[in-house]
Amino acid sequence: MSTSIAIKGQSAEAQYADNSRYIASQHFQKSATFGRQSAYDELFQVWTECKKANWDGNEALPVLRRTYDNTFRFLQSLPFGCELPSIGVEPDGELTLEWYRNSKWVLSVSIGSTGILNYAALFGHSNSRGSAEFLNDVPDILMTLIKKVMLHARS
Amino acid sequence: MLDPSHIPPVDDDELLARYVTQSGQFRKGDQSVKADLFMPHPHRELSVTRHRDATESEIWAVGKAVALSRKRLYGRADIQAMHCQVDDLRITAKPLLPQNPNHADIEGWPIEKADKKVLALRLADTASKLIPSPLEP
């Protein structure tokens, strides 16, 4: 399989360096995808179980394809090395991403079809809650909360 | 089950069951349940089933009925009534006759979704871990 590479440098050394950078970036992307595959698989399983209405036997709303897509893009946009969340679902048809250390140190983010993120977290006896817009990057406030939960995991 | 002609109010020390019908409602690692399990339907209160005067098999029979339209009933999580009385939340006996005289609702949820999520996280914190259904393989 041939691959076209944009050569920026002029010398052989520069071309070699550009080539190496390109190959490294390809490896990086593949390993990032591979590292997230478990989250993608879990997302697909939850969506499959809940894409039809009444998935809870209590008239829950279906998880729309757009909600699935938004959640997939959110997972894609997590920085490399960020701990992956587990996937869940709520009866209003929104998917949830959860970062969990224990039941008192936990962050839950809801993603729907509109791109609005509603989140809540417990930090021991205190909590945090709010909403943010997802514009293809994980909002800073959520990265801060993710780090707070997961750093507690290592303390 | 409770006598349908005499449904008492819910006492603080009663156990309430919430049925798990979806794999994303509990954590595979330690079998604890997620806040997702305690999020109310957007237009309703949160349904629970009281243990009071019910046998174990009767509690599971209600769960099976709840999950009737689903492929499986993963199990249930139990929570003590007093732990559901967070902020403005309260529990009201709401028998569904004739099927489930032990039905109750957790009412008083806030409007904003993020506020609901905090309460759901707090309920999940005090709930039992997943109790697997004996009716499933």
CSV table of N, CA, C and O in Angstrom, one decimal, chain B residues 11-120:
chain,number,residue,atom,x,y,z
B,11,ASP,N,-41.8,4.0,55.7
B,11,ASP,CA,-41.0,4.3,56.9
B,11,ASP,C,-39.5,4.5,56.5
B,11,ASP,O,-39.1,3.9,55.5
B,12,ASP,N,-38.8,5.2,57.4
B,12,ASP,CA,-37.4,5.5,57.1
B,12,ASP,C,-36.6,4.2,57.0
B,12,ASP,O,-35.6,4.2,56.2
B,13,ASP,N,-36.9,3.2,57.8
B,13,ASP,CA,-36.0,2.0,57.8
B,13,ASP,C,-36.4,1.0,56.7
B,13,ASP,O,-35.8,-0.1,56.7
B,14,GLU,N,-37.3,1.3,55.9
B,14,GLU,CA,-37.7,0.3,54.8
B,14,GLU,C,-36.6,0.2,53.8
B,14,GLU,O,-36.0,1.2,53.4
B,15,LEU,N,-36.5,-1.0,53.2
B,15,LEU,CA,-35.6,-1.1,52.0
B,15,LEU,C,-36.5,-1.0,50.7
B,15,LEU,O,-37.6,-1.5,50.6
B,16,LEU,N,-35.8,-0.3,49.8
B,16,LEU,CA,-36.5,-0.1,48.5
B,16,LEU,C,-35.6,-0.7,47.4
B,16,LEU,O,-34.4,-0.6,47.4
B,17,ALA,N,-36.2,-1.3,46.4
B,17,ALA,CA,-35.5,-2.0,45.3
B,17,ALA,C,-35.6,-1.2,44.0
B,17,ALA,O,-36.7,-0.6,43.7
B,18,ARG,N,-34.5,-1.1,43.3
B,18,ARG,CA,-34.5,-0.4,42.0
B,18,ARG,C,-33.9,-1.5,41.1
B,18,ARG,O,-32.8,-2.0,41.3
B,19,TYR,N,-34.6,-1.7,40.0
B,19,TYR,CA,-34.3,-2.8,39.1
B,19,TYR,C,-33.3,-2.4,38.0
B,19,TYR,O,-33.4,-1.3,37.4
B,20,VAL,N,-32.3,-3.2,37.8
B,20,VAL,CA,-31.2,-2.9,36.8
B,20,VAL,C,-31.6,-3.7,35.5
B,20,VAL,O,-31.5,-4.9,35.5
B,21,THR,N,-31.9,-2.9,34.4
B,21,THR,CA,-32.3,-3.6,33.2
B,21,THR,C,-31.3,-3.3,32.0
B,21,THR,O,-31.5,-3.7,30.9
B,22,GLN,N,-30.2,-2.7,32.4
B,22,GLN,CA,-29.2,-2.2,31.3
B,22,GLN,C,-27.8,-2.4,31.8
B,22,GLN,O,-27.5,-2.0,33.0
B,23,SER,N,-26.9,-2.9,31.0
B,23,SER,CA,-25.6,-3.2,31.4
B,23,SER,C,-24.8,-1.9,31.8
B,23,SER,O,-23.9,-2.0,32.6
B,24,GLY,N,-25.2,-0.8,31.3
B,24,GLY,CA,-24.5,0.5,31.6
B,24,GLY,C,-24.9,1.0,33.0
B,24,GLY,O,-24.4,2.1,33.4
B,25,GLN,N,-25.8,0.4,33.7
B,25,GLN,CA,-26.3,1.0,34.9
B,25,GLN,C,-25.5,0.5,36.1
B,25,GLN,O,-25.7,0.9,37.3
B,26,PHE,N,-24.5,-0.4,35.9
B,26,PHE,CA,-23.6,-0.8,37.0
B,26,PHE,C,-22.2,-1.0,36.5
B,26,PHE,O,-22.0,-1.1,35.3
B,27,ARG,N,-21.3,-1.0,37.4
B,27,ARG,CA,-19.9,-1.1,37.0
B,27,ARG,C,-19.4,-2.6,37.1
B,27,ARG,O,-19.6,-3.2,38.1
B,28,LYS,N,-18.8,-3.0,36.0
B,28,LYS,CA,-18.5,-4.4,35.9
B,28,LYS,C,-17.4,-4.8,36.9
B,28,LYS,O,-17.4,-5.9,37.4
B,29,GLY,N,-16.5,-3.8,37.3
B,29,GLY,CA,-15.4,-4.1,38.2
B,29,GLY,C,-15.9,-4.5,39.6
B,29,GLY,O,-15.6,-5.6,40.0
B,30,ASP,N,-16.6,-3.6,40.3
B,30,ASP,CA,-16.9,-3.9,41.7
B,30,ASP,C,-18.4,-4.1,41.8
B,30,ASP,O,-18.9,-4.2,43.0
B,31,GLN,N,-19.2,-4.1,40.7
B,31,GLN,CA,-20.6,-4.4,40.8
B,31,GLN,C,-21.4,-3.3,41.5
B,31,GLN,O,-22.6,-3.6,41.8
B,32,SER,N,-20.8,-2.2,41.7
B,32,SER,CA,-21.6,-1.1,42.3
B,32,SER,C,-22.5,-0.5,41.2
B,32,SER,O,-22.2,-0.6,40.0
B,33,VAL,N,-23.5,0.2,41.6
B,33,VAL,CA,-24.5,0.8,40.6
B,33,VAL,C,-24.1,2.3,40.4
B,33,VAL,O,-23.6,2.9,41.3
B,34,LYS,N,-24.4,2.7,39.2
B,34,LYS,CA,-24.1,4.1,38.8
B,34,LYS,C,-25.3,5.0,39.1
B,34,LYS,O,-26.5,4.5,39.3
B,35,ALA,N,-25.0,6.3,39.1
B,35,ALA,CA,-26.0,7.3,39.3
B,35,ALA,C,-27.1,7.1,38.2
B,35,ALA,O,-28.3,7.5,38.5
B,36,ASP,N,-26.8,6.6,37.0
B,36,ASP,CA,-27.7,6.5,35.9
B,36,ASP,C,-29.0,5.7,36.4
B,36,ASP,O,-30.1,6.0,35.9
B,37,LEU,N,-28.8,4.8,37.3
B,37,LEU,CA,-29.9,3.9,37.8
B,37,LEU,C,-30.9,4.8,38.5
B,37,LEU,O,-32.1,4.4,38.6
B,38,PHE,N,-30.5,5.9,39.1
B,38,PHE,CA,-31.3,6.7,39.9
B,38,PHE,C,-31.8,8.0,39.3
B,38,PHE,O,-32.3,8.8,40.0
B,39,MET,N,-31.5,8.1,38.0
B,39,MET,CA,-32.0,9.3,37.3
B,39,MET,C,-33.5,9.1,37.0
B,39,MET,O,-33.9,8.1,36.4
B,40,PRO,N,-34.4,10.0,37.3
B,40,PRO,CA,-35.8,9.9,37.1
B,40,PRO,C,-36.1,10.1,35.6
B,40,PRO,O,-35.3,10.8,34.9
B,41,HIS,N,-37.2,9.5,35.2
B,41,HIS,CA,-37.7,9.8,33.8
B,41,HIS,C,-37.9,11.3,33.7
B,41,HIS,O,-38.4,11.9,34.7
B,42,PRO,N,-37.7,11.9,32.6
B,42,PRO,CA,-37.8,13.4,32.5
B,42,PRO,C,-39.2,13.9,32.9
B,42,PRO,O,-39.3,15.0,33.3
B,43,HIS,N,-40.2,13.1,32.7
B,43,HIS,CA,-41.5,13.6,33.0
B,43,HIS,C,-42.2,12.8,34.2
B,43,HIS,O,-43.4,12.9,34.4
B,44,ARG,N,-41.4,12.1,35.0
B,44,ARG,CA,-41.9,11.3,36.0
B,44,ARG,C,-41.1,11.3,37.3
B,44,ARG,O,-39.9,11.9,37.2
B,45,GLU,N,-41.5,10.7,38.3
B,45,GLU,CA,-40.7,10.4,39.5
B,45,GLU,C,-40.0,9.1,39.3
B,45,GLU,O,-40.1,8.5,38.3
B,46,LEU,N,-39.2,8.8,40.3
B,46,LEU,CA,-38.4,7.6,40.2
B,46,LEU,C,-39.1,6.4,40.9
B,46,LEU,O,-39.4,6.5,42.1
B,47,SER,N,-39.4,5.4,40.1
B,47,SER,CA,-40.1,4.2,40.6
B,47,SER,C,-39.2,3.3,41.4
B,47,SER,O,-38.0,3.0,41.0
B,48,VAL,N,-39.7,2.9,42.6
B,48,VAL,CA,-39.0,1.8,43.4
B,48,VAL,C,-40.0,0.9,43.9
B,48,VAL,O,-41.2,1.1,43.9
B,49,THR,N,-39.5,-0.3,44.4
B,49,THR,CA,-40.4,-1.3,45.0
B,49,THR,C,-40.1,-1.5,46.4
B,49,THR,O,-38.9,-1.8,46.7
B,50,ARG,N,-41.0,-1.4,47.3
B,50,ARG,CA,-40.8,-1.6,48.7
B,50,ARG,C,-40.6,-3.1,49.1
B,50,ARG,O,-41.4,-3.9,48.6
B,51,HIS,N,-39.7,-3.4,49.9
B,51,HIS,CA,-39.5,-4.7,50.4
B,51,HIS,C,-40.6,-5.1,51.4
B,51,HIS,O,-40.8,-6.3,51.6
B,52,ARG,N,-41.2,-4.2,52.0
B,52,ARG,CA,-42.1,-4.4,53.2
B,52,ARG,C,-43.1,-5.5,52.8
B,52,ARG,O,-43.9,-5.4,51.8
B,53,ASP,N,-43.2,-6.5,53.7
B,53,ASP,CA,-44.2,-7.6,53.6
B,53,ASP,C,-44.1,-8.4,52.3
B,53,ASP,O,-45.0,-9.0,51.9
B,54,ALA,N,-43.0,-8.2,51.6
B,54,ALA,CA,-42.8,-9.0,50.3
B,54,ALA,C,-41.7,-10.1,50.6
B,54,ALA,O,-40.7,-9.8,51.2
B,55,THR,N,-41.9,-11.2,49.9
B,55,THR,CA,-40.9,-12.2,50.0
B,55,THR,C,-39.9,-11.9,48.9
B,55,THR,O,-40.1,-11.1,48.0
B,56,GLU,N,-38.7,-12.6,49.0
B,56,GLU,CA,-37.7,-12.4,48.0
B,56,GLU,C,-38.2,-12.7,46.6
B,56,GLU,O,-37.9,-12.0,45.6
B,57,SER,N,-38.9,-13.8,46.5
B,57,SER,CA,-39.4,-14.2,45.2
B,57,SER,C,-40.4,-13.2,44.6
B,57,SER,O,-40.5,-13.0,43.4
B,58,GLU,N,-41.2,-12.6,45.5
B,58,GLU,CA,-42.2,-11.6,45.1
B,58,GLU,C,-41.4,-10.3,44.5
B,58,GLU,O,-41.9,-9.7,43.5
B,59,ILE,N,-40.4,-10.0,45.2
B,59,ILE,CA,-39.6,-8.8,44.8
B,59,ILE,C,-39.0,-9.1,43.4
B,59,ILE,O,-39.0,-8.2,42.5
B,60,TRP,N,-38.5,-10.3,43.2
B,60,TRP,CA,-37.9,-10.6,41.9
B,60,TRP,C,-39.0,-10.7,40.8
B,60,TRP,O,-38.8,-10.4,39.6
B,61,ALA,N,-40.2,-11.2,41.2
B,61,ALA,CA,-41.3,-11.3,40.2
B,61,ALA,C,-41.7,-9.9,39.7
B,61,ALA,O,-42.0,-9.7,38.5
B,62,VAL,N,-41.7,-8.9,40.6
B,62,VAL,CA,-41.9,-7.5,40.1
B,62,VAL,C,-40.9,-7.1,39.2
B,62,VAL,O,-41.1,-6.5,38.1
B,63,GLY,N,-39.6,-7.4,39.5
B,63,GLY,CA,-38.5,-7.0,38.6
B,63,GLY,C,-38.6,-7.7,37.2
B,63,GLY,O,-38.4,-7.0,36.2
B,64,LYS,N,-39.0,-8.9,37.2
B,64,LYS,CA,-39.2,-9.6,36.0
B,64,LYS,C,-40.3,-8.9,35.1
B,64,LYS,O,-40.2,-8.8,33.9
B,65,ALA,N,-41.4,-8.5,35.8
B,65,ALA,CA,-42.4,-7.8,35.1
B,65,ALA,C,-42.0,-6.5,34.5
B,65,ALA,O,-42.3,-6.1,33.4
B,66,VAL,N,-41.2,-5.8,35.3
B,66,VAL,CA,-40.6,-4.5,34.9
B,66,VAL,C,-39.8,-4.7,33.6
B,66,VAL,O,-39.8,-3.9,32.7
B,67,ALA,N,-39.0,-5.8,33.6
B,67,ALA,CA,-38.1,-6.1,32.5
B,67,ALA,C,-38.7,-6.9,31.4
B,67,ALA,O,-38.1,-7.3,30.5
B,68,LEU,N,-40.0,-7.0,31.5
B,68,LEU,CA,-40.7,-7.9,30.5
B,68,LEU,C,-40.4,-7.6,29.1
B,68,LEU,O,-40.3,-8.4,28.2
B,69,SER,N,-40.4,-6.3,28.8
B,69,SER,CA,-40.2,-5.9,27.4
B,69,SER,C,-38.7,-5.8,27.1
B,69,SER,O,-38.3,-5.5,25.9
B,70,ARG,N,-37.8,-6.2,28.0
B,70,ARG,CA,-36.4,-6.1,27.8
B,70,ARG,C,-35.8,-7.5,27.6
B,70,ARG,O,-36.5,-8.5,27.9
B,71,LYS,N,-34.6,-7.6,27.2
B,71,LYS,CA,-34.0,-8.9,27.0
B,71,LYS,C,-33.7,-9.5,28.3
B,71,LYS,O,-33.7,-10.7,28.5
B,72,ARG,N,-33.3,-8.7,29.3
B,72,ARG,CA,-32.9,-9.3,30.5
B,72,ARG,C,-33.0,-8.4,31.7
B,72,ARG,O,-33.0,-7.2,31.6
B,73,LEU,N,-33.1,-9.0,32.9
B,73,LEU,CA,-33.1,-8.3,34.1
B,73,LEU,C,-31.7,-8.6,34.8
B,73,LEU,O,-31.5,-9.8,35.2
B,74,TYR,N,-30.8,-7.6,34.9
B,74,TYR,CA,-29.5,-7.9,35.4
B,74,TYR,C,-29.6,-8.1,36.9
B,74,TYR,O,-28.8,-8.9,37.4
B,75,GLY,N,-30.5,-7.4,37.6
B,75,GLY,CA,-30.6,-7.6,39.0
B,75,GLY,C,-31.3,-6.4,39.6
B,75,GLY,O,-32.1,-5.7,39.0
B,76,ARG,N,-30.9,-6.1,40.8
B,76,ARG,CA,-31.5,-4.9,41.5
B,76,ARG,C,-30.5,-4.4,42.5
B,76,ARG,O,-29.5,-5.0,42.8
B,77,ALA,N,-30.7,-3.1,42.9
B,77,ALA,CA,-30.0,-2.5,43.9
B,77,ALA,C,-31.0,-2.1,45.0
B,77,ALA,O,-32.1,-1.6,44.7
B,78,ASP,N,-30.6,-2.3,46.3
B,78,ASP,CA,-31.5,-1.9,47.4
B,78,ASP,C,-30.9,-0.6,48.0
B,78,ASP,O,-29.7,-0.4,48.1
B,79,ILE,N,-31.9,0.2,48.5
B,79,ILE,CA,-31.5,1.4,49.2
B,79,ILE,C,-32.5,1.6,50.3
B,79,ILE,O,-33.7,1.4,50.2
B,80,GLN,N,-31.9,2.1,51.4
B,80,GLN,CA,-32.8,2.4,52.6
B,80,GLN,C,-33.6,3.7,52.3
B,80,GLN,O,-33.0,4.7,51.8
B,81,ALA,N,-34.8,3.7,52.8
B,81,ALA,CA,-35.7,4.9,52.5
B,81,ALA,C,-35.1,6.2,53.1
B,81,ALA,O,-35.1,7.2,52.4
B,82,MET,N,-34.5,6.1,54.2
B,82,MET,CA,-34.0,7.3,54.8
B,82,MET,C,-32.8,7.9,54.0
B,82,MET,O,-32.6,9.1,54.0
B,83,HIS,N,-32.1,7.1,53.2
B,83,HIS,CA,-31.1,7.6,52.4
B,83,HIS,C,-31.6,8.3,51.1
B,83,HIS,O,-30.8,8.9,50.4
B,84,CYS,N,-32.8,8.1,50.8
B,84,CYS,CA,-33.4,8.7,49.7
B,84,CYS,C,-33.9,10.1,50.0
B,84,CYS,O,-34.3,10.9,49.1
B,85,GLN,N,-34.0,10.5,51.3
B,85,GLN,CA,-34.5,11.8,51.7
B,85,GLN,C,-33.4,12.8,51.7
B,85,GLN,O,-33.0,13.3,52.7
B,86,VAL,N,-32.9,13.1,50.5
B,86,VAL,CA,-31.8,14.1,50.3
B,86,VAL,C,-32.4,15.3,49.7
B,86,VAL,O,-33.3,15.3,48.8
B,87,ASP,N,-32.0,16.5,50.3
B,87,ASP,CA,-32.6,17.8,49.8
B,87,ASP,C,-34.1,17.7,49.9
B,87,ASP,O,-34.7,17.4,50.9
B,88,ASP,N,-34.8,17.9,48.7
B,88,ASP,CA,-36.2,17.9,48.8
B,88,ASP,C,-36.8,16.6,48.4
B,88,ASP,O,-38.1,16.5,48.2
B,89,LEU,N,-36.0,15.6,48.2
B,89,LEU,CA,-36.6,14.3,47.8
B,89,LEU,C,-37.4,13.6,48.9
B,89,LEU,O,-37.0,13.7,50.1
B,90,ARG,N,-38.5,13.0,48.5
B,90,ARG,CA,-39.3,12.3,49.5
B,90,ARG,C,-39.9,11.0,48.8
B,90,ARG,O,-39.9,11.0,47.6
B,91,ILE,N,-40.4,10.1,49.6
B,91,ILE,CA,-40.9,8.9,49.1
B,91,ILE,C,-42.4,8.7,49.4
B,91,ILE,O,-42.8,8.9,50.5
B,92,THR,N,-43.1,8.5,48.4
B,92,THR,CA,-44.6,8.4,48.5
B,92,THR,C,-45.0,7.0,48.0
B,92,THR,O,-44.6,6.6,46.9
B,93,ALA,N,-45.8,6.3,48.8
B,93,ALA,CA,-46.4,5.0,48.4
B,93,ALA,C,-47.3,5.3,47.2
B,93,ALA,O,-48.2,6.1,47.3
B,94,LYS,N,-47.1,4.6,46.2
B,94,LYS,CA,-47.9,4.7,45.0
B,94,LYS,C,-48.2,3.3,44.4
B,94,LYS,O,-47.6,2.9,43.4
B,95,PRO,N,-49.1,2.6,45.1
B,95,PRO,CA,-49.4,1.2,44.6
B,95,PRO,C,-49.9,1.2,43.2
B,95,PRO,O,-50.7,2.0,42.8
B,96,LEU,N,-49.4,0.2,42.5
B,96,LEU,CA,-49.9,0.0,41.1
B,96,LEU,C,-50.7,-1.3,41.2
B,96,LEU,O,-50.2,-2.4,41.1
B,97,LEU,N,-52.0,-1.1,41.3
B,97,LEU,CA,-52.9,-2.3,41.5
B,97,LEU,C,-53.5,-2.8,40.2
B,97,LEU,O,-53.7,-2.0,39.3
B,98,PRO,N,-53.6,-4.1,40.0
B,98,PRO,CA,-53.3,-5.1,41.1
B,98,PRO,C,-51.9,-5.6,41.1
B,98,PRO,O,-51.5,-6.4,41.9
B,99,GLN,N,-51.1,-5.2,40.1
B,99,GLN,CA,-49.8,-5.9,39.9
B,99,GLN,C,-48.8,-5.7,41.1
B,99,GLN,O,-48.1,-6.6,41.5
B,100,ASN,N,-48.7,-4.4,41.5
B,100,ASN,CA,-47.6,-4.1,42.5
B,100,ASN,C,-48.1,-3.2,43.6
B,100,ASN,O,-47.8,-2.0,43.5
B,101,PRO,N,-48.6,-3.7,44.6
B,101,PRO,CA,-49.0,-2.8,45.7
B,101,PRO,C,-47.9,-2.2,46.5
B,101,PRO,O,-48.0,-1.3,47.2
B,102,ASN,N,-46.7,-2.7,46.2
B,102,ASN,CA,-45.5,-2.2,46.9
B,102,ASN,C,-44.8,-1.1,46.1
B,102,ASN,O,-43.7,-0.7,46.5
B,103,HIS,N,-45.4,-0.7,45.1
B,103,HIS,CA,-44.7,0.4,44.3
B,103,HIS,C,-44.7,1.7,45.1
B,103,HIS,O,-45.7,2.1,45.8
B,104,ALA,N,-43.6,2.5,44.9
B,104,ALA,CA,-43.5,3.8,45.5
B,104,ALA,C,-42.7,4.7,44.6
B,104,ALA,O,-42.0,4.2,43.7
B,105,ASP,N,-42.9,6.0,44.8
B,105,ASP,CA,-42.1,7.0,43.9
B,105,ASP,C,-41.2,7.8,44.8
B,105,ASP,O,-41.6,8.2,45.9
B,106,ILE,N,-40.0,8.1,44.3
B,106,ILE,CA,-39.2,9.1,44.9
B,106,ILE,C,-39.5,10.4,44.2
B,106,ILE,O,-39.2,10.5,42.9
B,107,GLU,N,-40.0,11.3,44.9
B,107,GLU,CA,-40.5,12.6,44.3
B,107,GLU,C,-39.7,13.8,44.8
B,107,GLU,O,-38.9,13.6,45.7
B,108,GLY,N,-39.9,14.9,44.2
B,108,GLY,CA,-39.3,16.2,44.6
B,108,GLY,C,-38.0,16.5,43.9
B,108,GLY,O,-37.1,17.2,44.4
B,109,TRP,N,-37.9,16.0,42.7
B,109,TRP,CA,-36.6,16.2,41.9
B,109,TRP,C,-36.5,17.6,41.4
B,109,TRP,O,-37.5,18.2,41.0
B,110,PRO,N,-35.3,18.2,41.4
B,110,PRO,CA,-35.2,19.5,40.9
B,110,PRO,C,-35.3,19.5,39.4
B,110,PRO,O,-35.4,18.5,38.7
B,111,ILE,N,-35.5,20.7,38.8
B,111,ILE,CA,-35.7,20.8,37.4
B,111,ILE,C,-34.4,20.6,36.5
B,111,ILE,O,-34.4,19.9,35.5
B,112,GLU,N,-33.4,21.3,37.0
B,112,GLU,CA,-32.1,21.3,36.2
B,112,GLU,C,-31.5,19.9,36.2
B,112,GLU,O,-31.4,19.2,37.3
B,113,LYS,N,-31.0,19.5,35.1
B,113,LYS,CA,-30.5,18.1,34.9
B,113,LYS,C,-29.2,17.9,35.8
B,113,LYS,O,-29.1,16.9,36.5
B,114,ALA,N,-28.4,18.9,35.8
B,114,ALA,CA,-27.1,18.8,36.6
B,114,ALA,C,-27.5,18.6,38.1
B,114,ALA,O,-26.8,17.9,38.8
B,115,ASP,N,-28.5,19.3,38.6
B,115,ASP,CA,-29.0,19.1,40.0
B,115,ASP,C,-29.5,17.7,40.2
B,115,ASP,O,-29.3,17.1,41.3
B,116,LYS,N,-30.2,17.2,39.2
B,116,LYS,CA,-30.7,15.8,39.4
B,116,LYS,C,-29.6,14.9,39.5
B,116,LYS,O,-29.6,13.9,40.2
B,117,LYS,N,-28.5,15.1,38.7
B,117,LYS,CA,-27.4,14.2,38.6
B,117,LYS,C,-26.7,14.1,40.0
B,117,LYS,O,-26.2,13.1,40.4
B,118,VAL,N,-26.5,15.3,40.6
B,118,VAL,CA,-25.9,15.3,41.9
B,118,VAL,C,-26.7,14.4,42.9
B,118,VAL,O,-26.1,13.6,43.6
B,119,LEU,N,-28.0,14.6,42.9
B,119,LEU,CA,-28.8,13.7,43.8
B,119,LEU,C,-28.7,12.3,43.5
B,119,LEU,O,-28.6,11.4,44.4
B,120,ALA,N,-28.7,12.0,42.2
B,120,ALA,CA,-28.6,10.6,41.7
B,120,ALA,C,-27.2,10.0,42.2
B,120,ALA,O,-27.2,8.8,42.6
